[in-house]
Amino acid sequence: MAAATAPGDGGGEPRGTAGVVLVVPREVEGQPFDVGPCYTQLQYIGEDADMVSSAYDHVRKTRVAIKKISPFEHQTYCQPTLRETQILLRFRHENVIGIRDILRAPTLEAMRDVYIVQDLMDTDLYKLLKSQQLSNDHICFFLYQILRGLKYIHSANICDFGLARIADPEHDHTGFLTEYVATRWYRAPEIMLNSKGYTKSIDVWSVGCILAEMLSNRPIFLGKHYLDQLNHILGILGSPSQEDLNCSLPSKTKVAWAKLFPKSDSKALDLLDQMLTFNPNKRITVEEALTHPYLEQYYDPTDEPVAEEPLPARGTRGPLTRTDTPILLDLVLLLPAPSLQIVRK
């Protein structure tokens, strides 16, 4: 069988004439990273539960980000990624990152790893806030884009996208909540109080936390654990009323937003106040936030697309058991990716 080399890779990995990829094992940080000949020049980016590497895409002539998940080795950690992948394959919105490719073995039996290929971003908001103070115009523009993307996600019946939950206030989610350290600072108080029914308002709270961070270049609620997180929230918002929280708490006075952010736009602070409202039933919705005067220069209801149809609850509700992982993989892999590639091992 004659073999061709990957374009631009200097005589790298061979591809069979029948189109079957003959994988030459490669490594990133000492771990196998078998992504076939179309992706070369691998560079380690980082990892939490999943390793992420950048690579050069020889088809699109650009660099991409590739996330490696090992569904049968680290089931607990990879399940959120699989849920996210299942959802992202259905999404088509310029403010929601999509999936370019999925690389995998052709069968579950032969599968060890799954590689998710996405656009490589030049930077992220965290790095941006570490390097500079954003102008009010930039904050307004970034906030509008975040809310625009969130409106689309909510229209697909998804909330708390980091854990990929169906937005159903009647469903008991308490058994599915995990202590995610990296996102605790952005979690709504009702989650930490073990509310059984989550609504889309929890995401509005998170966006409010992001807005506050853009205004001051630092997270607003820096809790070390959930109890400490609540104390930070109450220290700024003050104690909720009996209507907001049916329990006894030490009395605290609300801090004026203008005192915390003295140089910020008053309209931005008004929107922040409506986002960071303790009672989720009183919290502003995404649709209402988009119409707020602070965002009026960008607001265009004709350019805020929503999902064609809500996502079904199947495969995204409740905790996964060990036997559910192959089922979820089937759900993920049966969905058409923009350009599905198969790595044969």
Protein backbone atom coordinates (compact mmCIF):
# COMPACT_ATOMS: atom_id res chain seq x y z
CA MET A 1 0.00 0.00 0.00
CA ALA A 2 1.48 3.31 -1.06
CA ALA A 3 1.62 5.91 1.65
CA ALA A 4 1.33 9.67 1.48
CA THR A 5 2.66 12.07 4.06
CA ALA A 6 0.75 14.72 5.93
CA PRO A 7 0.87 18.02 4.05
CA GLY A 8 3.50 20.38 5.31
CA ASP A 9 4.73 17.94 7.95
CA GLY A 10 8.05 17.14 6.37
CA GLY A 11 7.40 13.47 5.68
CA GLY A 12 5.45 12.76 8.85
CA GLU A 13 2.62 10.33 9.37
CA PRO A 14 1.47 8.02 6.55
CA ARG A 15 -2.07 7.75 5.23
CA GLY A 16 -3.19 4.66 3.34
CA THR A 17 -4.53 4.96 -0.19
CA ALA A 18 -7.96 3.81 1.01
CA GLY A 19 -8.14 6.81 3.33
CA VAL A 20 -7.37 4.86 6.48
CA VAL A 21 -5.17 6.79 8.87
CA LEU A 22 -2.11 4.80 9.95
CA VAL A 23 -1.38 6.50 13.23
CA VAL A 24 2.18 7.09 14.29
CA PRO A 25 1.95 7.62 18.06
CA ARG A 26 2.72 11.12 19.25
CA GLU A 27 2.95 12.55 22.74
CA VAL A 28 2.13 15.76 24.58
CA GLU A 29 3.67 16.16 28.03
CA GLY A 30 4.52 12.45 28.02
CA GLN A 31 0.98 11.34 27.21
CA PRO A 32 -0.19 9.78 23.93
CA PHE A 33 -1.92 12.29 21.67
CA ASP A 34 -2.95 10.36 18.57
CA VAL A 35 -4.77 12.85 16.38
CA GLY A 36 -3.80 11.65 12.92
CA PRO A 37 -1.78 13.38 10.19
CA CYS A 38 -4.06 16.37 9.63
CA TYR A 39 -3.07 17.88 12.97
CA THR A 40 0.62 18.53 13.61
CA GLN A 41 2.91 20.88 15.58
CA LEU A 42 1.29 19.94 18.87
CA GLN A 43 1.85 22.37 21.75
CA TYR A 44 0.65 21.80 25.29
CA ILE A 45 -1.87 24.42 26.51
CA GLY A 46 -2.98 23.08 29.88
CA GLU A 47 -5.30 20.69 31.64
CA ASP A 48 -7.80 20.34 34.44
CA ALA A 49 -9.62 17.05 34.05
CA ASP A 50 -8.81 16.93 30.32
CA MET A 51 -5.55 17.70 28.54
CA VAL A 52 -5.68 20.44 25.91
CA SER A 53 -3.12 20.99 23.15
CA SER A 54 -2.96 23.37 20.24
CA ALA A 55 -2.19 21.99 16.79
CA TYR A 56 -1.86 23.08 13.19
CA ASP A 57 -4.86 22.06 11.07
CA HIS A 58 -3.54 21.29 7.59
CA VAL A 59 -7.01 21.29 6.05
CA ARG A 60 -8.14 24.69 7.28
CA LYS A 61 -4.59 26.12 7.41
CA THR A 62 -4.95 27.43 10.94
CA ARG A 63 -4.17 26.46 14.51
CA VAL A 64 -6.86 24.79 16.60
CA ALA A 65 -7.35 23.58 20.16
CA ILE A 66 -7.71 19.83 20.78
CA LYS A 67 -9.08 18.42 24.02
CA LYS A 68 -8.29 14.80 24.88
CA ILE A 69 -10.75 12.84 27.01
CA SER A 70 -10.41 9.25 28.16
CA PRO A 71 -14.01 8.16 28.81
CA PHE A 72 -13.23 4.75 30.23
CA GLU A 73 -10.31 5.78 32.45
CA HIS A 74 -11.70 8.88 34.15
CA GLN A 75 -15.47 8.55 33.88
CA THR A 76 -16.36 11.01 36.64
CA TYR A 77 -14.26 13.78 35.13
CA CYS A 78 -14.98 13.17 31.47
CA GLN A 79 -18.77 13.01 31.82
CA PRO A 80 -19.19 16.82 31.93
CA THR A 81 -17.05 17.05 28.79
CA LEU A 82 -19.16 14.42 27.04
CA ARG A 83 -22.32 16.26 28.04
CA GLU A 84 -20.87 19.52 26.79
CA THR A 85 -19.82 17.89 23.52
CA GLN A 86 -23.26 16.42 22.98
CA ILE A 87 -24.77 19.87 23.35
CA LEU A 88 -22.14 21.84 21.40
CA LEU A 89 -22.61 19.59 18.37
CA ARG A 90 -26.14 20.97 18.12
CA PHE A 91 -25.25 24.62 18.65
CA ARG A 92 -24.74 27.10 15.80
CA HIS A 93 -24.08 30.57 17.16
CA GLU A 94 -21.20 32.99 16.73
CA ASN A 95 -21.01 33.71 20.47
CA VAL A 96 -20.94 30.03 21.47
CA ILE A 97 -17.78 28.08 20.69
CA GLY A 98 -18.45 25.18 18.37
CA ILE A 99 -16.81 21.87 17.50
CA ARG A 100 -14.77 21.47 14.33
CA ASP A 101 -14.03 17.76 14.50
CA ILE A 102 -14.23 14.67 16.67
CA LEU A 103 -11.40 12.18 16.34
CA ARG A 104 -11.95 8.69 17.65
CA ALA A 105 -11.74 5.00 16.93
CA PRO A 106 -14.57 3.69 14.73
CA THR A 107 -16.05 1.44 17.45
CA LEU A 108 -16.55 1.63 21.21
CA GLU A 109 -14.56 -1.58 21.57
CA ALA A 110 -11.49 -0.04 19.94
CA MET A 111 -11.84 3.32 21.62
CA ARG A 112 -9.42 4.52 24.28
CA ASP A 113 -9.48 8.28 23.81
CA VAL A 114 -11.70 10.85 22.14
CA TYR A 115 -10.27 14.12 20.78
CA ILE A 116 -12.48 17.21 20.49
CA VAL A 117 -11.23 19.84 18.01
CA GLN A 118 -12.32 23.45 18.52
CA ASP A 119 -11.28 26.93 17.47
CA LEU A 120 -8.16 28.21 19.20
CA MET A 121 -8.81 31.53 20.89
CA ASP A 122 -6.08 34.18 20.95
CA THR A 123 -6.81 34.91 24.60
CA ASP A 124 -9.60 34.75 27.17
CA LEU A 125 -11.28 37.19 29.50
CA TYR A 126 -9.25 36.02 32.49
CA LYS A 127 -5.95 36.83 30.74
CA LEU A 128 -7.34 40.09 29.41
CA LEU A 129 -8.35 41.29 32.87
CA LYS A 130 -4.92 40.33 34.20
CA SER A 131 -3.24 42.59 31.66
CA GLN A 132 -5.40 45.71 31.53
CA GLN A 133 -8.40 47.65 32.82
CA LEU A 134 -11.23 47.48 30.30
CA SER A 135 -12.91 50.67 29.15
CA ASN A 136 -16.64 51.09 29.72
CA ASP A 137 -17.22 50.63 25.98
CA HIS A 138 -15.35 47.32 26.01
CA ILE A 139 -17.22 46.11 29.10
CA CYS A 140 -20.55 46.97 27.49
CA PHE A 141 -19.62 45.24 24.23
CA PHE A 142 -18.30 42.08 25.91
CA LEU A 143 -21.34 41.88 28.20
CA TYR A 144 -23.70 42.16 25.26
CA GLN A 145 -21.97 39.29 23.46
CA ILE A 146 -22.09 37.12 26.59
CA LEU A 147 -25.81 37.75 27.05
CA ARG A 148 -26.46 37.22 23.34
CA GLY A 149 -24.83 33.79 23.49
CA LEU A 150 -26.59 32.97 26.76
CA LYS A 151 -29.96 33.84 25.24
CA TYR A 152 -29.28 31.24 22.55
CA ILE A 153 -28.21 28.60 25.10
CA HIS A 154 -31.30 29.24 27.21
CA SER A 155 -33.51 28.96 24.14
CA ALA A 156 -32.19 25.40 23.79
CA ASN A 157 -33.48 24.70 27.32
CA ILE A 158 -29.97 24.49 28.81
CA CYS A 159 -28.80 26.22 31.96
CA ASP A 160 -25.64 25.98 34.07
CA PHE A 161 -23.76 25.03 30.91
CA GLY A 162 -20.58 24.05 32.77
CA LEU A 163 -22.50 21.06 34.10
CA ALA A 164 -24.94 20.88 31.15
CA ARG A 165 -28.25 20.78 33.01
CA ILE A 166 -31.71 20.81 31.55
CA ALA A 167 -33.46 23.95 32.79
CA ASP A 168 -36.22 22.29 34.78
CA PRO A 169 -37.22 23.79 38.15
CA GLU A 170 -39.26 20.68 38.97
CA HIS A 171 -36.28 18.33 38.76
CA ASP A 172 -34.23 17.52 41.86
CA HIS A 173 -30.61 18.28 40.91
CA THR A 174 -29.10 17.98 44.37
CA GLY A 175 -27.55 14.58 43.76
CA PHE A 176 -25.80 15.89 40.67
CA LEU A 177 -24.00 18.85 42.18
CA THR A 178 -20.24 18.54 42.49
CA GLU A 179 -17.88 20.96 44.23
CA TYR A 180 -16.31 22.71 41.25
CA VAL A 181 -13.61 24.88 42.79
CA ALA A 182 -12.88 26.86 39.63
CA THR A 183 -16.52 27.98 39.24
CA ARG A 184 -17.60 28.38 42.87
CA TRP A 185 -17.04 32.14 42.78
CA TYR A 186 -19.66 32.44 40.04
CA ARG A 187 -22.32 30.15 41.50
CA ALA A 188 -25.71 31.52 42.46
CA PRO A 189 -26.61 31.36 46.18
CA GLU A 190 -29.57 29.05 45.60
CA ILE A 191 -27.17 26.36 44.38
CA MET A 192 -25.13 26.55 47.57
CA LEU A 193 -28.33 26.44 49.62
CA ASN A 194 -29.20 23.11 47.96
CA SER A 195 -32.18 24.37 46.05
CA LYS A 196 -33.80 21.41 44.31
CA GLY A 197 -35.01 23.32 41.30
CA TYR A 198 -32.55 25.22 39.12
CA THR A 199 -33.77 27.84 36.71
CA LYS A 200 -32.08 29.92 34.04
CA SER A 201 -31.60 32.69 36.58
CA ILE A 202 -28.50 30.93 37.95
CA ASP A 203 -26.69 31.87 34.74
CA VAL A 204 -27.75 35.49 35.06
CA TRP A 205 -26.09 35.53 38.49
CA SER A 206 -22.89 34.16 36.93
CA VAL A 207 -22.93 36.85 34.25
CA GLY A 208 -23.42 39.43 36.99
CA CYS A 209 -20.27 38.11 38.68
CA ILE A 210 -18.42 38.44 35.37
CA LEU A 211 -19.68 42.01 34.94
CA ALA A 212 -18.44 42.89 38.44
CA GLU A 213 -15.07 41.33 37.60
CA MET A 214 -14.78 43.37 34.42
CA LEU A 215 -15.53 46.52 36.42
CA SER A 216 -12.83 45.89 39.02
CA ASN A 217 -10.39 43.38 37.43
CA ARG A 218 -10.95 40.93 40.28
CA PRO A 219 -13.65 38.41 41.23
CA ILE A 220 -16.29 39.91 43.49
CA PHE A 221 -17.05 36.87 45.69
CA LEU A 222 -13.81 35.07 46.62
CA GLY A 223 -15.13 32.27 48.81
CA LYS A 224 -12.80 29.50 49.98
CA HIS A 225 -15.70 27.06 50.27
CA TYR A 226 -19.47 27.23 49.89
CA LEU A 227 -20.18 28.56 53.40
CA ASP A 228 -17.47 31.19 52.98
CA GLN A 229 -18.89 31.96 49.55
CA LEU A 230 -22.30 32.72 51.07
CA ASN A 231 -20.67 34.95 53.68
CA HIS A 232 -18.96 36.95 50.92
CA ILE A 233 -22.27 37.31 49.06
CA LEU A 234 -24.15 38.42 52.18
CA GLY A 235 -21.32 40.77 53.07
CA ILE A 236 -22.02 42.75 49.89
CA LEU A 237 -25.72 42.16 49.17
CA GLY A 238 -26.80 42.22 52.80
CA SER A 239 -29.07 39.66 54.46
CA PRO A 240 -32.01 38.50 52.35
CA SER A 241 -35.53 39.13 53.52
CA GLN A 242 -37.71 36.35 54.92
CA GLU A 243 -39.35 36.26 51.53
CA ASP A 244 -35.97 35.67 49.89
CA LEU A 245 -34.70 33.17 52.41
CA ASN A 246 -36.88 31.39 54.92
CA CYS A 247 -34.27 31.06 57.68
CA SER A 248 -32.49 33.14 60.32
CA LEU A 249 -29.20 34.78 59.41
CA PRO A 250 -27.02 37.42 61.06
CA SER A 251 -28.17 40.85 59.95
CA LYS A 252 -25.94 42.56 57.40
CA THR A 253 -26.33 45.81 55.50
CA LYS A 254 -26.09 45.93 51.74
CA VAL A 255 -23.06 47.73 50.31
CA ALA A 256 -23.75 50.35 47.65
CA TRP A 257 -22.43 49.29 44.23
CA ALA A 258 -21.13 52.83 43.66
CA LYS A 259 -18.94 52.42 46.73
CA LEU A 260 -17.44 49.19 45.36
CA PHE A 261 -17.09 50.50 41.79
CA PRO A 262 -16.81 54.31 42.12
CA LYS A 263 -15.54 54.87 38.58
CA SER A 264 -18.11 52.67 36.82
CA ASP A 265 -21.06 53.65 34.64
CA SER A 266 -24.25 54.08 36.70
CA LYS A 267 -26.23 52.12 34.11
CA ALA A 268 -23.76 49.23 34.39
CA LEU A 269 -24.21 49.25 38.17
CA ASP A 270 -27.99 49.24 37.82
CA LEU A 271 -27.79 46.18 35.57
CA LEU A 272 -25.32 44.55 37.95
CA ASP A 273 -27.75 45.12 40.84
CA GLN A 274 -30.54 43.38 38.95
CA MET A 275 -28.28 40.44 38.04
CA LEU A 276 -26.85 39.94 41.51
CA THR A 277 -30.24 39.70 43.23
CA PHE A 278 -30.36 37.06 45.96
CA ASN A 279 -33.86 35.84 45.13
CA PRO A 280 -33.74 34.05 41.75
CA ASN A 281 -37.42 34.83 41.17
CA LYS A 282 -36.62 38.55 41.33
CA ARG A 283 -33.43 38.33 39.27
CA ILE A 284 -33.46 39.90 35.81
CA THR A 285 -33.76 37.49 32.86
CA VAL A 286 -31.36 37.34 29.92
CA GLU A 287 -34.01 38.78 27.62
CA GLU A 288 -34.65 41.67 30.02
CA ALA A 289 -30.91 42.26 30.50
CA LEU A 290 -30.40 42.58 26.75
CA THR A 291 -32.95 45.42 26.67
CA HIS A 292 -31.35 47.29 29.58
CA PRO A 293 -30.31 50.90 28.82
CA TYR A 294 -26.65 50.01 29.44
CA LEU A 295 -26.66 47.83 26.32
CA GLU A 296 -28.92 49.98 24.14
CA GLN A 297 -26.16 50.82 21.64
CA TYR A 298 -25.82 47.12 20.78
CA TYR A 299 -29.33 45.79 21.36
CA ASP A 300 -30.86 44.40 18.18
CA PRO A 301 -33.62 41.81 18.67
CA THR A 302 -33.45 40.91 14.98
CA ASP A 303 -29.81 39.81 15.42
CA GLU A 304 -30.18 37.60 18.50
CA PRO A 305 -30.80 34.12 17.09
CA VAL A 306 -32.22 31.36 19.23
CA ALA A 307 -32.02 27.58 18.94
CA GLU A 308 -34.23 25.94 16.35
CA GLU A 309 -35.63 23.64 19.02
CA PRO A 310 -34.96 22.89 22.71
CA LEU A 311 -32.65 20.00 23.49
CA PRO A 312 -34.35 16.86 24.78
CA ALA A 313 -33.74 15.89 28.37
CA ARG A 314 -32.31 12.51 27.40
CA GLY A 315 -28.62 12.20 28.19
CA THR A 316 -28.34 15.51 30.00
CA ARG A 317 -30.40 15.12 33.16
CA GLY A 318 -29.25 13.60 36.43
CA PRO A 319 -26.04 11.81 37.40
CA LEU A 320 -24.47 9.26 35.09
CA THR A 321 -23.69 5.78 36.29
CA ARG A 322 -20.73 3.70 35.17
CA THR A 323 -22.90 1.88 32.62
CA ASP A 324 -24.18 5.16 31.18
CA THR A 325 -20.85 6.23 29.67
CA PRO A 326 -21.10 4.02 26.54
CA ILE A 327 -24.67 5.28 26.10
CA LEU A 328 -23.56 8.89 26.29
CA LEU A 329 -20.69 8.17 23.92
CA ASP A 330 -23.21 6.76 21.47
CA LEU A 331 -25.29 9.92 21.81
CA VAL A 332 -22.22 12.06 21.19
CA LEU A 333 -20.76 10.07 18.35
CA LEU A 334 -24.01 9.54 16.47
CA LEU A 335 -24.50 13.28 16.17
CA PRO A 336 -22.93 14.68 13.00
CA ALA A 337 -19.93 16.90 13.57
CA PRO A 338 -19.08 19.58 10.99
CA SER A 339 -16.38 17.28 9.60
CA LEU A 340 -16.11 14.03 11.54
CA GLN A 341 -12.70 12.39 11.34
CA ILE A 342 -11.93 8.87 12.45
CA VAL A 343 -8.59 7.85 13.90
CA ARG A 344 -8.12 4.11 13.53
CA LYS A 345 -5.92 2.56 16.19
